[in-house]
Amino acid sequence: MSSPTSPARGTPASPSFVVTSPADILSYIPHALGFMPRESLVVLTTAGRRLGATLRVDLPEAGADPFGFADGVLSFLQGDADADGTLVVVYTEERWERRTPAPRSRLVRTVETVLDAAGLPVRGGWLVSRSGWRDVFCTEEECCPWPGQPLDTVTLSALNAELIFGGSAFDASAPDAVLRAAPSVAVQDGASAAVARAVEGAQAHYAACCAGRWTAPDQFRATSALWDAVLPCAGEFDVEAEPDVAGFLLASVESRAVRDFLLASACLGSPAALDGATGCGLLEPGPPAGTPSTEEGSPIAAARVLPDVRGGGPLEDAVAALRAAGVVPGPGTGPDDEPAGSPSAGPASCGAEALLYADVLAGRYPGAIAWDRVDAMSILLARLAAVSDGESRAAALTMSAWFEYARGRGSRAAVFLDAAERAVPGYRLARLLHELLRRGGLPAWARSRATAWTTGAAAALHDAA
């Protein structure tokens, strides 16, 4: 699994601090990742004397092909067009015997060879354990005394002090980092029994009302519009105050089509995602069989189900507007246009939109991502997971994992996936994403500094969560 981070766009490629020693570099890594790596290889790109992107990957199992591993590392780093060199750090508890090569030295030398051939020469490397750190390339005790430097030299480094003084902090591990931001990953929230019953009742109600209807065009678009209405206030969304809305949202993600659509919608925005879902044939051509009708024989408006809002404010206004609008227009639909959900607007006429939709879900899309929407969706999902169980909880947690994957934070994604597995053993999307992470996959947008999620958004995400 991998956890790359990139400097914020439009800012220098390294922190605005003076890096004067290996201890400074080692102190920077956990701040950049948000947690202390374990059994990992960390590679930092450099541009002159500045630090660039930070990549963390799990150390491979014994017997794994070192050149295949090194090629994978290189593929993650090639998006940093400004890089002219690299630094490598091995974090391991494997024992380093005196006067012997460092643990994983063959792997490090292979990575060095591959990166050097690609124009990213390794300019330094260290091994870090719980007892200390030492230059991974140096075997001369005259210049690199045995057994190495104590970890206190990292903790007390000038850069670490400046980072802490500036408000930076990190967790002991990736699971700790996730649990601090989203405690509901470990256990359900201690919501009152009354709140839990209200959300559960609302969820059951909307699941029954919308059974077989989630992909009917009007219901699908109405569901999308409701999520769009909630996202701007995700940080203030109060499940206790709005159990009906929470129940509706949880019921909706039990639909695989809605769940997957919301992943694409968060990344692209709803209009493009709706075009893609239509192009992929996910929306039914008309109301499902058995939809109640008026005396004149036309489907009744009640086929579009929306929750009741108790708290007023912008959310109530948005839902009221949806109710008053009748049929929710499809993206790009004007008064003289045919509705996007009509039979003629199928895959043949929406090929590009369908391909874009599929590429986002598969991580092949190389373009820009709507990171504000992704971050808001993560906050909202954490709140919903706290009051859910069963399939809806597994869906919310797996969606959260996918958004961590989208950010390029595989270690954190794995924590969410483990929680989803506990909620519903064998949940299919969780298993598929677990396998993707095991193979070291990263989405195309995360490989370029211009389109990757940046650590500058992390503090705001944590504060809101």
PDB file of C-alpha atoms in Angstrom, residues 26-288:
ATOM      1  CA  LEU A  26      13.734  12.130   9.225  1.00  0.00           C
ATOM      2  CA  SER A  27      11.734  14.478  11.422  1.00  0.00           C
ATOM      3  CA  TYR A  28       9.876  15.840   8.380  1.00  0.00           C
ATOM      4  CA  ILE A  29       8.596  12.475   7.104  1.00  0.00           C
ATOM      5  CA  PRO A  30       5.960  11.662   9.770  1.00  0.00           C
ATOM      6  CA  HIS A  31       4.710  15.252   9.616  1.00  0.00           C
ATOM      7  CA  ALA A  32       4.335  14.926   5.837  1.00  0.00           C
ATOM      8  CA  LEU A  33       2.512  11.584   6.090  1.00  0.00           C
ATOM      9  CA  GLY A  34       0.533  12.350   9.242  1.00  0.00           C
ATOM     10  CA  PHE A  35       1.786   9.212  11.007  1.00  0.00           C
ATOM     11  CA  MET A  36       4.967   7.324  11.833  1.00  0.00           C
ATOM     12  CA  PRO A  37       5.719   4.720   9.137  1.00  0.00           C
ATOM     13  CA  ARG A  38       6.256   1.081  10.027  1.00  0.00           C
ATOM     14  CA  GLU A  39       7.851  -1.625   7.853  1.00  0.00           C
ATOM     15  CA  SER A  40       7.940   0.874   5.017  1.00  0.00           C
ATOM     16  CA  LEU A  41      10.115   2.379   2.346  1.00  0.00           C
ATOM     17  CA  VAL A  42       9.769   6.150   2.132  1.00  0.00           C
ATOM     18  CA  VAL A  43      11.100   8.040  -0.875  1.00  0.00           C
ATOM     19  CA  LEU A  44      11.281  11.839  -1.034  1.00  0.00           C
ATOM     20  CA  THR A  45      11.927  13.680  -4.251  1.00  0.00           C
ATOM     21  CA  THR A  46      14.270  16.647  -4.230  1.00  0.00           C
ATOM     22  CA  ALA A  47      14.622  19.714  -6.429  1.00  0.00           C
ATOM     23  CA  GLY A  48      18.004  21.176  -5.635  1.00  0.00           C
ATOM     24  CA  ARG A  49      18.006  21.529  -1.838  1.00  0.00           C
ATOM     25  CA  ARG A  50      14.241  21.509  -1.570  1.00  0.00           C
ATOM     26  CA  LEU A  51      12.085  18.543  -0.618  1.00  0.00           C
ATOM     27  CA  GLY A  52       9.274  17.586  -2.991  1.00  0.00           C
ATOM     28  CA  ALA A  53       6.777  14.741  -2.932  1.00  0.00           C
ATOM     29  CA  THR A  54       6.776  12.061  -0.214  1.00  0.00           C
ATOM     30  CA  LEU A  55       5.972   8.441  -1.092  1.00  0.00           C
ATOM     31  CA  ARG A  56       5.463   5.642   1.438  1.00  0.00           C
ATOM     32  CA  VAL A  57       5.093   2.015   0.364  1.00  0.00           C
ATOM     33  CA  ASP A  58       4.920  -1.194   2.368  1.00  0.00           C
ATOM     34  CA  LEU A  59       8.145  -3.173   2.323  1.00  0.00           C
ATOM     35  CA  PRO A  60       7.608  -6.186   0.032  1.00  0.00           C
ATOM     36  CA  GLU A  61       7.440  -9.721   1.327  1.00  0.00           C
ATOM     37  CA  ALA A  62      10.594 -11.822   1.302  1.00  0.00           C
ATOM     38  CA  GLY A  63      11.181 -13.297  -2.120  1.00  0.00           C
ATOM     39  CA  ALA A  64       9.337 -10.548  -3.992  1.00  0.00           C
ATOM     40  CA  ASP A  65      10.893  -9.298  -7.226  1.00  0.00           C
ATOM     41  CA  PRO A  66      12.983  -6.244  -6.227  1.00  0.00           C
ATOM     42  CA  PHE A  67      13.019  -4.829  -9.780  1.00  0.00           C
ATOM     43  CA  GLY A  68       9.245  -5.044 -10.024  1.00  0.00           C
ATOM     44  CA  PHE A  69       8.997  -3.251  -6.693  1.00  0.00           C
ATOM     45  CA  ALA A  70      11.483  -0.585  -7.795  1.00  0.00           C
ATOM     46  CA  ASP A  71       9.627  -0.028 -11.076  1.00  0.00           C
ATOM     47  CA  GLY A  72       6.454   0.518  -9.065  1.00  0.00           C
ATOM     48  CA  VAL A  73       8.198   3.103  -6.885  1.00  0.00           C
ATOM     49  CA  LEU A  74       9.453   4.889  -9.983  1.00  0.00           C
ATOM     50  CA  SER A  75       5.969   4.981 -11.522  1.00  0.00           C
ATOM     51  CA  PHE A  76       4.668   6.810  -8.433  1.00  0.00           C
ATOM     52  CA  LEU A  77       7.418   9.435  -8.606  1.00  0.00           C
ATOM     53  CA  GLN A  78       7.366  10.244 -12.299  1.00  0.00           C
ATOM     54  CA  GLY A  79       4.560  12.753 -11.854  1.00  0.00           C
ATOM     55  CA  ASP A  80       6.940  15.125 -10.051  1.00  0.00           C
ATOM     56  CA  ALA A  81       8.326  16.924 -13.083  1.00  0.00           C
ATOM     57  CA  ASP A  82      10.523  19.239 -10.985  1.00  0.00           C
ATOM     58  CA  ALA A  83      12.404  16.445  -9.216  1.00  0.00           C
ATOM     59  CA  ASP A  84      16.106  16.003  -9.892  1.00  0.00           C
ATOM     60  CA  GLY A  85      16.947  13.503  -7.156  1.00  0.00           C
ATOM     61  CA  THR A  86      15.618  11.367  -4.335  1.00  0.00           C
ATOM     62  CA  LEU A  87      16.197  10.342  -0.725  1.00  0.00           C
ATOM     63  CA  VAL A  88      15.260   6.898   0.602  1.00  0.00           C
ATOM     64  CA  VAL A  89      14.438   5.812   4.148  1.00  0.00           C
ATOM     65  CA  VAL A  90      13.749   2.263   5.350  1.00  0.00           C
ATOM     66  CA  TYR A  91      11.584   1.850   8.458  1.00  0.00           C
ATOM     67  CA  THR A  92      11.895  -1.660   9.860  1.00  0.00           C
ATOM     68  CA  GLU A  93      12.332  -3.681  13.016  1.00  0.00           C
ATOM     69  CA  GLU A  94      14.512  -6.245  11.233  1.00  0.00           C
ATOM     70  CA  ARG A  95      17.747  -6.655  13.168  1.00  0.00           C
ATOM     71  CA  TRP A  96      20.907  -5.074  11.742  1.00  0.00           C
ATOM     72  CA  GLU A  97      23.932  -7.114  12.760  1.00  0.00           C
ATOM     73  CA  ARG A  98      27.231  -5.326  13.151  1.00  0.00           C
ATOM     74  CA  ARG A  99      29.574  -5.362  10.140  1.00  0.00           C
ATOM     75  CA  THR A 100      26.869  -6.750   7.881  1.00  0.00           C
ATOM     76  CA  PRO A 101      24.817  -5.039   5.146  1.00  0.00           C
ATOM     77  CA  ALA A 102      21.752  -3.201   6.339  1.00  0.00           C
ATOM     78  CA  PRO A 103      18.390  -5.010   6.264  1.00  0.00           C
ATOM     79  CA  ARG A 104      16.756  -4.653   2.865  1.00  0.00           C
ATOM     80  CA  SER A 105      20.050  -3.429   1.395  1.00  0.00           C
ATOM     81  CA  ARG A 106      19.503  -5.419  -1.829  1.00  0.00           C
ATOM     82  CA  LEU A 107      16.087  -3.833  -2.211  1.00  0.00           C
ATOM     83  CA  VAL A 108      17.483  -0.349  -1.587  1.00  0.00           C
ATOM     84  CA  ARG A 109      20.315  -0.893  -4.081  1.00  0.00           C
ATOM     85  CA  THR A 110      17.804  -2.039  -6.699  1.00  0.00           C
ATOM     86  CA  VAL A 111      15.641   1.017  -6.095  1.00  0.00           C
ATOM     87  CA  GLU A 112      18.790   3.153  -6.360  1.00  0.00           C
ATOM     88  CA  THR A 113      19.702   1.577  -9.699  1.00  0.00           C
ATOM     89  CA  VAL A 114      16.228   2.065 -11.192  1.00  0.00           C
ATOM     90  CA  LEU A 115      15.842   5.646  -9.949  1.00  0.00           C
ATOM     91  CA  ASP A 116      19.334   6.606 -11.095  1.00  0.00           C
ATOM     92  CA  ALA A 117      18.609   5.279 -14.594  1.00  0.00           C
ATOM     93  CA  ALA A 118      15.444   7.398 -14.667  1.00  0.00           C
ATOM     94  CA  GLY A 119      17.297  10.613 -13.783  1.00  0.00           C
ATOM     95  CA  LEU A 120      16.305  10.578 -10.102  1.00  0.00           C
ATOM     96  CA  PRO A 121      19.581   9.633  -8.404  1.00  0.00           C
ATOM     97  CA  VAL A 122      19.434   8.649  -4.754  1.00  0.00           C
ATOM     98  CA  ARG A 123      21.370  11.326  -2.846  1.00  0.00           C
ATOM     99  CA  GLY A 124      21.109   9.744   0.584  1.00  0.00           C
ATOM    100  CA  GLY A 125      19.458   6.956   2.542  1.00  0.00           C
ATOM    101  CA  TRP A 126      18.870   5.881   6.126  1.00  0.00           C
ATOM    102  CA  LEU A 127      17.418   3.009   8.115  1.00  0.00           C
ATOM    103  CA  VAL A 128      15.146   3.816  11.071  1.00  0.00           C
ATOM    104  CA  SER A 129      14.156   1.406  13.820  1.00  0.00           C
ATOM    105  CA  ARG A 130      12.689   1.891  17.280  1.00  0.00           C
ATOM    106  CA  SER A 131      16.196   2.050  18.727  1.00  0.00           C
ATOM    107  CA  GLY A 132      17.819   4.559  16.372  1.00  0.00           C
ATOM    108  CA  TRP A 133      18.813   5.424  12.824  1.00  0.00           C
ATOM    109  CA  ARG A 134      21.871   4.952  10.637  1.00  0.00           C
ATOM    110  CA  ASP A 135      23.054   5.685   7.101  1.00  0.00           C
ATOM    111  CA  VAL A 136      21.891   2.698   5.045  1.00  0.00           C
ATOM    112  CA  PHE A 137      24.779   2.987   2.576  1.00  0.00           C
ATOM    113  CA  CYS A 138      27.638   3.551   5.000  1.00  0.00           C
ATOM    114  CA  THR A 139      29.551   0.588   6.435  1.00  0.00           C
ATOM    115  CA  GLU A 140      32.558   2.535   7.769  1.00  0.00           C
ATOM    116  CA  GLU A 141      32.326   2.913  11.540  1.00  0.00           C
ATOM    117  CA  GLU A 142      34.816   5.783  11.482  1.00  0.00           C
ATOM    118  CA  CYS A 143      32.262   8.053   9.858  1.00  0.00           C
ATOM    119  CA  CYS A 144      29.086   6.174  10.824  1.00  0.00           C
ATOM    120  CA  PRO A 145      29.650   4.899  14.378  1.00  0.00           C
ATOM    121  CA  TRP A 146      27.902   1.716  15.428  1.00  0.00           C
ATOM    122  CA  PRO A 147      25.042   1.229  16.260  1.00  0.00           C
ATOM    123  CA  GLY A 148      23.911   4.595  14.876  1.00  0.00           C
ATOM    124  CA  GLN A 149      22.209   7.729  16.131  1.00  0.00           C
ATOM    125  CA  PRO A 150      19.527   7.751  18.833  1.00  0.00           C
ATOM    126  CA  LEU A 151      16.017   8.772  17.887  1.00  0.00           C
ATOM    127  CA  ASP A 152      16.296  11.723  20.253  1.00  0.00           C
ATOM    128  CA  THR A 153      18.387  13.471  17.611  1.00  0.00           C
ATOM    129  CA  VAL A 154      15.334  13.369  15.327  1.00  0.00           C
ATOM    130  CA  THR A 155      12.901  14.446  18.019  1.00  0.00           C
ATOM    131  CA  LEU A 156      15.159  17.321  19.047  1.00  0.00           C
ATOM    132  CA  SER A 157      16.027  18.448  15.523  1.00  0.00           C
ATOM    133  CA  ALA A 158      15.531  22.104  14.628  1.00  0.00           C
ATOM    134  CA  LEU A 159      13.052  21.290  11.877  1.00  0.00           C
ATOM    135  CA  ASN A 160      10.897  19.112  14.144  1.00  0.00           C
ATOM    136  CA  ALA A 161      10.749  21.930  16.680  1.00  0.00           C
ATOM    137  CA  GLU A 162       9.692  24.420  14.006  1.00  0.00           C
ATOM    138  CA  LEU A 163       7.032  22.085  12.618  1.00  0.00           C
ATOM    139  CA  ILE A 164       5.555  21.479  16.069  1.00  0.00           C
ATOM    140  CA  PHE A 165       5.702  25.176  16.891  1.00  0.00           C
ATOM    141  CA  GLY A 166       3.798  25.806  13.649  1.00  0.00           C
ATOM    142  CA  GLY A 167       1.000  23.487  14.794  1.00  0.00           C
ATOM    143  CA  SER A 168       1.959  20.298  12.954  1.00  0.00           C
ATOM    144  CA  ALA A 169       1.453  16.914  14.596  1.00  0.00           C
ATOM    145  CA  PHE A 170       1.356  13.266  13.596  1.00  0.00           C
ATOM    146  CA  ASP A 171       0.003   9.985  14.938  1.00  0.00           C
ATOM    147  CA  ALA A 172       1.836   6.855  15.995  1.00  0.00           C
ATOM    148  CA  SER A 173       0.412   4.825  13.087  1.00  0.00           C
ATOM    149  CA  ALA A 174      -1.962   5.020  10.139  1.00  0.00           C
ATOM    150  CA  PRO A 175      -4.832   3.421  12.127  1.00  0.00           C
ATOM    151  CA  ASP A 176      -4.331   5.966  14.897  1.00  0.00           C
ATOM    152  CA  ALA A 177      -4.469   8.783  12.340  1.00  0.00           C
ATOM    153  CA  VAL A 178      -7.757   7.499  10.911  1.00  0.00           C
ATOM    154  CA  LEU A 179      -9.343   6.840  14.298  1.00  0.00           C
ATOM    155  CA  ARG A 180      -8.489  10.314  15.528  1.00  0.00           C
ATOM    156  CA  ALA A 181     -10.233  11.911  12.550  1.00  0.00           C
ATOM    157  CA  ALA A 182     -13.090   9.371  12.315  1.00  0.00           C
ATOM    158  CA  PRO A 183     -13.643   7.520  15.627  1.00  0.00           C
ATOM    159  CA  SER A 184     -16.695   5.773  14.179  1.00  0.00           C
ATOM    160  CA  VAL A 185     -14.337   3.562  12.141  1.00  0.00           C
ATOM    161  CA  ALA A 186     -13.647   1.516  15.268  1.00  0.00           C
ATOM    162  CA  VAL A 187     -17.125   1.403  16.767  1.00  0.00           C
ATOM    163  CA  GLN A 188     -20.501   2.940  16.197  1.00  0.00           C
ATOM    164  CA  ASP A 189     -21.064   6.303  17.766  1.00  0.00           C
ATOM    165  CA  GLY A 190     -22.563   6.417  21.221  1.00  0.00           C
ATOM    166  CA  ALA A 191     -25.696   8.085  19.922  1.00  0.00           C
ATOM    167  CA  SER A 192     -28.748   7.892  22.127  1.00  0.00           C
ATOM    168  CA  ALA A 193     -31.077   4.969  21.679  1.00  0.00           C
ATOM    169  CA  ALA A 194     -33.776   7.375  20.525  1.00  0.00           C
ATOM    170  CA  VAL A 195     -31.554   8.823  17.787  1.00  0.00           C
ATOM    171  CA  ALA A 196     -30.466   5.357  16.658  1.00  0.00           C
ATOM    172  CA  ARG A 197     -34.086   4.209  16.486  1.00  0.00           C
ATOM    173  CA  ALA A 198     -35.107   7.326  14.553  1.00  0.00           C
ATOM    174  CA  VAL A 199     -32.326   6.897  11.967  1.00  0.00           C
ATOM    175  CA  GLU A 200     -32.926   3.151  11.681  1.00  0.00           C
ATOM    176  CA  GLY A 201     -36.665   3.681  11.228  1.00  0.00           C
ATOM    177  CA  ALA A 202     -36.148   6.348   8.587  1.00  0.00           C
ATOM    178  CA  GLN A 203     -33.638   4.197   6.755  1.00  0.00           C
ATOM    179  CA  ALA A 204     -36.005   1.219   6.689  1.00  0.00           C
ATOM    180  CA  HIS A 205     -38.830   3.455   5.498  1.00  0.00           C
ATOM    181  CA  TYR A 206     -36.892   4.933   2.579  1.00  0.00           C
ATOM    182  CA  ALA A 207     -35.359   1.602   1.645  1.00  0.00           C
ATOM    183  CA  ALA A 208     -38.885   0.212   1.320  1.00  0.00           C
ATOM    184  CA  CYS A 209     -40.256   3.274  -0.503  1.00  0.00           C
ATOM    185  CA  CYS A 210     -37.413   3.291  -3.036  1.00  0.00           C
ATOM    186  CA  ALA A 211     -36.979  -0.448  -3.509  1.00  0.00           C
ATOM    187  CA  GLY A 212     -36.549  -0.917  -7.254  1.00  0.00           C
ATOM    188  CA  ARG A 213     -36.745   2.844  -7.841  1.00  0.00           C
ATOM    189  CA  TRP A 214     -33.288   4.155  -6.990  1.00  0.00           C
ATOM    190  CA  THR A 215     -32.282   4.106 -10.674  1.00  0.00           C
ATOM    191  CA  ALA A 216     -35.530   5.561 -12.026  1.00  0.00           C
ATOM    192  CA  PRO A 217     -34.379   8.842 -13.640  1.00  0.00           C
ATOM    193  CA  ASP A 218     -36.378  11.225 -11.444  1.00  0.00           C
ATOM    194  CA  GLN A 219     -35.532   9.408  -8.212  1.00  0.00           C
ATOM    195  CA  PHE A 220     -31.874   9.060  -9.158  1.00  0.00           C
ATOM    196  CA  ARG A 221     -31.548  12.770  -9.893  1.00  0.00           C
ATOM    197  CA  ALA A 222     -33.520  13.732  -6.803  1.00  0.00           C
ATOM    198  CA  THR A 223     -31.201  11.578  -4.678  1.00  0.00           C
ATOM    199  CA  SER A 224     -28.169  13.212  -6.301  1.00  0.00           C
ATOM    200  CA  ALA A 225     -29.631  16.658  -5.674  1.00  0.00           C
ATOM    201  CA  LEU A 226     -30.233  15.864  -2.001  1.00  0.00           C
ATOM    202  CA  TRP A 227     -26.629  14.782  -1.489  1.00  0.00           C
ATOM    203  CA  ASP A 228     -25.570  18.006  -3.225  1.00  0.00           C
ATOM    204  CA  ALA A 229     -27.756  19.988  -0.833  1.00  0.00           C
ATOM    205  CA  VAL A 230     -26.213  18.339   2.232  1.00  0.00           C
ATOM    206  CA  LEU A 231     -22.553  18.529   1.149  1.00  0.00           C
ATOM    207  CA  PRO A 232     -22.061  22.293   1.668  1.00  0.00           C
ATOM    208  CA  CYS A 233     -23.037  21.890   5.326  1.00  0.00           C
ATOM    209  CA  ALA A 234     -21.371  18.510   5.876  1.00  0.00           C
ATOM    210  CA  GLY A 235     -19.291  19.862   8.751  1.00  0.00           C
ATOM    211  CA  GLU A 236     -22.414  21.037  10.574  1.00  0.00           C
ATOM    212  CA  PHE A 237     -24.740  18.183   9.632  1.00  0.00           C
ATOM    213  CA  ASP A 238     -26.384  16.946  12.835  1.00  0.00           C
ATOM    214  CA  VAL A 239     -27.709  13.415  12.632  1.00  0.00           C
ATOM    215  CA  GLU A 240     -29.672  13.869  15.845  1.00  0.00           C
ATOM    216  CA  ALA A 241     -31.430  16.941  14.434  1.00  0.00           C
ATOM    217  CA  GLU A 242     -32.034  15.372  10.999  1.00  0.00           C
ATOM    218  CA  PRO A 243     -32.578  11.606  11.476  1.00  0.00           C
ATOM    219  CA  ASP A 244     -34.927  11.498   8.472  1.00  0.00           C
ATOM    220  CA  VAL A 245     -32.270  12.912   6.148  1.00  0.00           C
ATOM    221  CA  ALA A 246     -29.579  10.641   7.612  1.00  0.00           C
ATOM    222  CA  GLY A 247     -31.838   7.618   7.153  1.00  0.00           C
ATOM    223  CA  PHE A 248     -32.512   8.535   3.530  1.00  0.00           C
ATOM    224  CA  LEU A 249     -28.823   8.988   2.742  1.00  0.00           C
ATOM    225  CA  LEU A 250     -27.942   5.667   4.371  1.00  0.00           C
ATOM    226  CA  ALA A 251     -30.708   3.874   2.507  1.00  0.00           C
ATOM    227  CA  SER A 252     -29.485   5.332  -0.787  1.00  0.00           C
ATOM    228  CA  VAL A 253     -25.923   3.979  -0.496  1.00  0.00           C
ATOM    229  CA  GLU A 254     -27.267   0.455  -0.157  1.00  0.00           C
ATOM    230  CA  SER A 255     -27.984   0.822  -3.878  1.00  0.00           C
ATOM    231  CA  ARG A 256     -24.751  -0.052  -5.679  1.00  0.00           C
ATOM    232  CA  ALA A 257     -25.623   2.254  -8.571  1.00  0.00           C
ATOM    233  CA  VAL A 258     -26.158   5.217  -6.238  1.00  0.00           C
ATOM    234  CA  ARG A 259     -23.076   4.361  -4.166  1.00  0.00           C
ATOM    235  CA  ASP A 260     -20.780   4.222  -7.183  1.00  0.00           C
ATOM    236  CA  PHE A 261     -22.386   7.314  -8.715  1.00  0.00           C
ATOM    237  CA  LEU A 262     -21.627   9.296  -5.548  1.00  0.00           C
ATOM    238  CA  LEU A 263     -17.921   8.424  -5.871  1.00  0.00           C
ATOM    239  CA  ALA A 264     -17.840   9.848  -9.390  1.00  0.00           C
ATOM    240  CA  SER A 265     -20.097  12.761  -8.458  1.00  0.00           C
ATOM    241  CA  ALA A 266     -17.790  13.830  -5.633  1.00  0.00           C
ATOM    242  CA  CYS A 267     -14.827  13.859  -8.012  1.00  0.00           C
ATOM    243  CA  LEU A 268     -16.412  15.376 -11.114  1.00  0.00           C
ATOM    244  CA  GLY A 269     -19.490  17.218  -9.889  1.00  0.00           C
ATOM    245  CA  SER A 270     -23.052  15.965 -10.332  1.00  0.00           C
ATOM    246  CA  PRO A 271     -23.759  17.173 -13.916  1.00  0.00           C
ATOM    247  CA  ALA A 272     -20.815  15.293 -15.429  1.00  0.00           C
ATOM    248  CA  ALA A 273     -21.464  12.230 -13.257  1.00  0.00           C
ATOM    249  CA  LEU A 274     -25.163  12.190 -14.204  1.00  0.00           C
ATOM    250  CA  ASP A 275     -24.219  12.341 -17.872  1.00  0.00           C
ATOM    251  CA  GLY A 276     -21.826   9.454 -17.297  1.00  0.00           C
ATOM    252  CA  ALA A 277     -24.325   7.350 -15.375  1.00  0.00           C
ATOM    253  CA  THR A 278     -26.889   7.918 -18.135  1.00  0.00           C
ATOM    254  CA  GLY A 279     -24.336   7.043 -20.794  1.00  0.00           C
ATOM    255  CA  CYS A 280     -23.473   3.829 -18.962  1.00  0.00           C
ATOM    256  CA  GLY A 281     -27.138   2.843 -18.970  1.00  0.00           C
ATOM    257  CA  LEU A 282     -27.495   2.963 -15.176  1.00  0.00           C
ATOM    258  CA  LEU A 283     -30.724   4.968 -15.269  1.00  0.00           C
ATOM    259  CA  GLU A 284     -33.887   3.135 -16.199  1.00  0.00           C
ATOM    260  CA  PRO A 285     -35.639   4.454 -19.328  1.00  0.00           C
ATOM    261  CA  GLY A 286     -38.797   5.178 -17.346  1.00  0.00           C
ATOM    262  CA  PRO A 287     -40.578   4.536 -14.049  1.00  0.00           C
ATOM    263  CA  PRO A 288     -40.341   0.942 -12.832  1.00  0.00           C
TER     264      PRO A 288
END
